[in-house]
PDB file of C-alpha atoms in Angstrom:
ATOM      1  CA  UNK A  17     -37.645 -15.175  -1.055  1.00 49.00           C
ATOM      2  CA  UNK A  18     -36.100 -17.748  -3.192  1.00 55.00           C
ATOM      3  CA  UNK A  19     -34.417 -15.054  -5.225  1.00 66.00           C
ATOM      4  CA  UNK A  20     -32.973 -13.237  -2.571  1.00 84.00           C
ATOM      5  CA  UNK A  21     -29.394 -12.217  -2.398  1.00 88.00           C
ATOM      6  CA  UNK A  22     -26.722 -10.007  -0.843  1.00 89.00           C
ATOM      7  CA  UNK A  23     -26.686  -6.854  -3.406  1.00 88.00           C
ATOM      8  CA  UNK A  24     -23.787  -4.706  -3.427  1.00 88.00           C
ATOM      9  CA  UNK A  25     -24.142  -1.488  -4.960  1.00 89.00           C
ATOM     10  CA  UNK A  26     -22.859   2.076  -5.598  1.00 92.00           C
ATOM     11  CA  UNK A  27     -25.633   4.833  -5.689  1.00 89.00           C
ATOM     12  CA  UNK A  28     -25.906   7.361  -8.715  1.00 92.00           C
ATOM     13  CA  UNK A  29     -25.107  10.834  -7.770  1.00 92.00           C
ATOM     14  CA  UNK A  30     -22.583   9.776  -5.282  1.00 89.00           C
ATOM     15  CA  UNK A  31     -18.816   9.712  -5.824  1.00 88.00           C
ATOM     16  CA  UNK A  32     -17.030   6.528  -6.810  1.00 90.00           C
ATOM     17  CA  UNK A  33     -15.648   4.348  -4.230  1.00 89.00           C
ATOM     18  CA  UNK A  34     -11.942   5.384  -3.801  1.00 87.00           C
ATOM     19  CA  UNK A  35     -10.880   2.177  -3.039  1.00 85.00           C
ATOM     20  CA  UNK A  36     -12.356  -1.547  -3.482  1.00 86.00           C
ATOM     21  CA  UNK A  37     -15.361  -1.580  -1.818  1.00 90.00           C
ATOM     22  CA  UNK A  38     -18.584  -0.541  -2.580  1.00 89.00           C
ATOM     23  CA  UNK A  39     -20.891   2.001  -0.830  1.00 92.00           C
ATOM     24  CA  UNK A  40     -23.960  -0.095   0.028  1.00 89.00           C
ATOM     25  CA  UNK A  41     -24.031  -3.893   0.866  1.00 88.00           C
ATOM     26  CA  UNK A  42     -27.887  -4.700   1.405  1.00 88.00           C
ATOM     27  CA  UNK A  43     -28.962  -8.054   2.973  1.00 89.00           C
ATOM     28  CA  UNK A  44     -32.425  -9.649   2.280  1.00 88.00           C
ATOM     29  CA  UNK A  45     -34.569 -10.309   5.344  1.00 89.00           C
ATOM     30  CA  UNK A  46     -34.246 -13.641   7.092  1.00 89.00           C
ATOM     31  CA  UNK A  47     -30.496 -14.039   5.955  1.00 91.00           C
ATOM     32  CA  UNK A  48     -28.265 -15.614   9.058  1.00 94.00           C
ATOM     33  CA  UNK A  49     -25.805 -12.995  10.218  1.00 93.00           C
ATOM     34  CA  UNK A  50     -22.145 -13.844  11.282  1.00 95.00           C
ATOM     35  CA  UNK A  51     -19.957 -11.083  13.370  1.00 93.00           C
ATOM     36  CA  UNK A  52     -16.480 -12.432  13.612  1.00 93.00           C
ATOM     37  CA  UNK A  53     -13.951 -11.056  16.003  1.00 94.00           C
ATOM     38  CA  UNK A  54     -11.150  -9.080  14.466  1.00 95.00           C
ATOM     39  CA  UNK A  55      -8.281 -11.498  12.538  1.00 96.00           C
ATOM     40  CA  UNK A  56      -4.823 -10.651  13.319  1.00 97.00           C
ATOM     41  CA  UNK A  57      -1.651 -11.446  11.673  1.00 97.00           C
ATOM     42  CA  UNK A  58      -1.009 -14.702  14.131  1.00 96.00           C
ATOM     43  CA  UNK A  59       0.356 -17.396  12.332  1.00 96.00           C
ATOM     44  CA  UNK A  60      -0.821 -21.218  13.190  1.00 94.00           C
ATOM     45  CA  UNK A  61       1.565 -21.049  16.191  1.00 95.00           C
ATOM     46  CA  UNK A  62       0.443 -17.482  17.682  1.00 94.00           C
ATOM     47  CA  UNK A  63       3.425 -15.993  16.665  1.00 97.00           C
ATOM     48  CA  UNK A  64       2.682 -12.322  15.350  1.00 98.00           C
ATOM     49  CA  UNK A  65       5.265 -11.570  12.546  1.00 98.00           C
ATOM     50  CA  UNK A  66       7.201  -8.201  13.109  1.00 97.00           C
ATOM     51  CA  UNK A  67       6.549  -7.294   9.504  1.00 97.00           C
ATOM     52  CA  UNK A  68       3.455  -5.209   8.368  1.00 98.00           C
ATOM     53  CA  UNK A  69       2.917  -7.491   5.183  1.00 98.00           C
ATOM     54  CA  UNK A  70       3.458 -10.938   6.553  1.00 98.00           C
ATOM     55  CA  UNK A  71       0.865  -9.837   8.971  1.00 98.00           C
ATOM     56  CA  UNK A  72      -1.175  -8.792   6.215  1.00 98.00           C
ATOM     57  CA  UNK A  73      -0.762 -12.457   4.736  1.00 97.00           C
ATOM     58  CA  UNK A  74      -1.586 -14.159   8.001  1.00 97.00           C
ATOM     59  CA  UNK A  75      -4.616 -11.784   8.666  1.00 97.00           C
ATOM     60  CA  UNK A  76      -6.035 -12.970   5.356  1.00 96.00           C
ATOM     61  CA  UNK A  77      -5.014 -16.676   6.033  1.00 96.00           C
ATOM     62  CA  UNK A  78      -6.994 -16.449   9.265  1.00 96.00           C
ATOM     63  CA  UNK A  79      -9.779 -14.845   7.230  1.00 96.00           C
ATOM     64  CA  UNK A  80     -10.126 -17.599   4.877  1.00 96.00           C
ATOM     65  CA  UNK A  81      -9.980 -20.308   8.061  1.00 96.00           C
ATOM     66  CA  UNK A  82     -12.570 -18.490   9.735  1.00 94.00           C
ATOM     67  CA  UNK A  83     -15.355 -18.151   6.355  1.00 96.00           C
ATOM     68  CA  UNK A  84     -14.454 -21.963   5.700  1.00 96.00           C
ATOM     69  CA  UNK A  85     -15.120 -23.327   9.377  1.00 96.00           C
ATOM     70  CA  UNK A  86     -18.807 -22.038   8.847  1.00 96.00           C
ATOM     71  CA  UNK A  87     -19.204 -22.777   4.811  1.00 97.00           C
ATOM     72  CA  UNK A  88     -18.851 -19.123   3.771  1.00 96.00           C
ATOM     73  CA  UNK A  89     -17.262 -17.566   1.145  1.00 94.00           C
ATOM     74  CA  UNK A  90     -15.846 -14.083   0.375  1.00 93.00           C
ATOM     75  CA  UNK A  91     -19.323 -13.516  -1.537  1.00 92.00           C
ATOM     76  CA  UNK A  92     -20.996 -14.021   2.192  1.00 94.00           C
ATOM     77  CA  UNK A  93     -18.925 -11.047   3.227  1.00 95.00           C
ATOM     78  CA  UNK A  94     -20.920  -7.935   3.878  1.00 93.00           C
ATOM     79  CA  UNK A  95     -18.897  -5.369   5.604  1.00 95.00           C
ATOM     80  CA  UNK A  96     -15.085  -5.340   6.519  1.00 96.00           C
ATOM     81  CA  UNK A  97     -13.309  -2.746   9.184  1.00 97.00           C
ATOM     82  CA  UNK A  98      -9.572  -2.603   8.853  1.00 97.00           C
ATOM     83  CA  UNK A  99      -7.803  -1.113  11.968  1.00 98.00           C
ATOM     84  CA  UNK A 100      -4.193  -0.421  11.596  1.00 98.00           C
ATOM     85  CA  UNK A 101      -1.447   1.224  13.230  1.00 98.00           C
ATOM     86  CA  UNK A 102       0.901   1.773  10.670  1.00 97.00           C
ATOM     87  CA  UNK A 103       0.818   2.824   6.867  1.00 97.00           C
ATOM     88  CA  UNK A 104      -0.955   0.047   4.918  1.00 97.00           C
ATOM     89  CA  UNK A 105       1.243  -1.383   1.588  1.00 97.00           C
ATOM     90  CA  UNK A 106      -2.157  -0.977  -0.208  1.00 95.00           C
ATOM     91  CA  UNK A 107      -0.538  -2.631  -3.333  1.00 96.00           C
ATOM     92  CA  UNK A 108       0.414  -5.516  -1.143  1.00 97.00           C
ATOM     93  CA  UNK A 109      -3.092  -5.808   0.748  1.00 96.00           C
ATOM     94  CA  UNK A 110      -4.654  -5.447  -2.689  1.00 93.00           C
ATOM     95  CA  UNK A 111      -3.179  -8.129  -4.058  1.00 95.00           C
ATOM     96  CA  UNK A 112      -4.604 -10.259  -0.951  1.00 94.00           C
ATOM     97  CA  UNK A 113      -8.038  -8.500  -1.441  1.00 92.00           C
ATOM     98  CA  UNK A 114      -8.336  -9.412  -5.047  1.00 92.00           C
ATOM     99  CA  UNK A 115      -7.244 -13.011  -4.402  1.00 93.00           C
ATOM    100  CA  UNK A 116     -10.382 -13.115  -1.555  1.00 90.00           C
ATOM    101  CA  UNK A 117     -13.035 -11.046  -3.159  1.00 90.00           C
ATOM    102  CA  UNK A 118     -12.084 -10.642  -7.090  1.00 87.00           C
ATOM    103  CA  UNK A 119     -14.447  -7.774  -8.122  1.00 84.00           C
ATOM    104  CA  UNK A 120     -17.094  -8.192  -5.800  1.00 84.00           C
ATOM    105  CA  UNK A 121     -16.215  -5.921  -3.339  1.00 89.00           C
ATOM    106  CA  UNK A 122     -18.200  -5.456   0.313  1.00 92.00           C
ATOM    107  CA  UNK A 123     -18.889  -2.357   2.165  1.00 92.00           C
ATOM    108  CA  UNK A 124     -15.575  -1.089   3.750  1.00 93.00           C
ATOM    109  CA  UNK A 125     -14.017   1.447   6.615  1.00 95.00           C
ATOM    110  CA  UNK A 126     -10.462   1.959   7.100  1.00 95.00           C
ATOM    111  CA  UNK A 127      -9.059   3.214  10.424  1.00 97.00           C
ATOM    112  CA  UNK A 128      -5.391   4.046  11.373  1.00 98.00           C
ATOM    113  CA  UNK A 129      -5.325   4.159  15.617  1.00 97.00           C
ATOM    114  CA  UNK A 130      -2.324   4.253  17.875  1.00 97.00           C
ATOM    115  CA  UNK A 131      -2.456   0.908  19.284  1.00 96.00           C
ATOM    116  CA  UNK A 132      -4.334  -2.450  18.661  1.00 97.00           C
ATOM    117  CA  UNK A 133      -5.253  -5.202  21.581  1.00 94.00           C
ATOM    118  CA  UNK A 134      -1.410  -6.071  21.953  1.00 95.00           C
ATOM    119  CA  UNK A 135       1.599  -3.293  21.010  1.00 96.00           C
ATOM    120  CA  UNK A 136       2.999  -6.338  18.258  1.00 97.00           C
ATOM    121  CA  UNK A 137      -0.207  -6.359  16.299  1.00 98.00           C
ATOM    122  CA  UNK A 138      -0.179  -3.659  13.409  1.00 98.00           C
ATOM    123  CA  UNK A 139      -3.089  -4.481  11.393  1.00 98.00           C
ATOM    124  CA  UNK A 140      -6.513  -5.894  12.456  1.00 97.00           C
ATOM    125  CA  UNK A 141      -9.418  -7.043   9.983  1.00 97.00           C
ATOM    126  CA  UNK A 142     -13.167  -7.515  11.246  1.00 96.00           C
ATOM    127  CA  UNK A 143     -15.264  -8.978   8.815  1.00 95.00           C
ATOM    128  CA  UNK A 144     -19.398  -9.256   8.933  1.00 95.00           C
ATOM    129  CA  UNK A 145     -21.101 -12.092   6.824  1.00 95.00           C
ATOM    130  CA  UNK A 146     -24.690 -13.199   5.785  1.00 95.00           C
ATOM    131  CA  UNK A 147     -25.649 -16.256   4.455  1.00 93.00           C
ATOM    132  CA  UNK A 148     -29.115 -16.097   2.231  1.00 87.00           C
TER     133      UNK A 148
END
């Protein structure tokens, strides 16, 4: 088990991902699994800005803080769920995404919904991570 690692791949005979993700993320047996609550765009004072891109910025900062608190990096992230109540500026989000992941993408799901836990929340990002 000493060479066990998280494997990310896109199967042959299947369409290429339409975004920055992989179709399959395989976690080896006996890995530690981390499931985080959805992170929102609140700043350190708990304030949620009105603008979506500011919420995206804060959300990625919160994800980084969460990872660091457990000694994890983006390499440990195996699954991302993104929920948004309005259209995402993908050019902006992907600049934050690339900064976090480089080109080592996890599995991902995106959903547009009518509302999140509070009316001012425009985006929530949930991560799953594993340490081998």
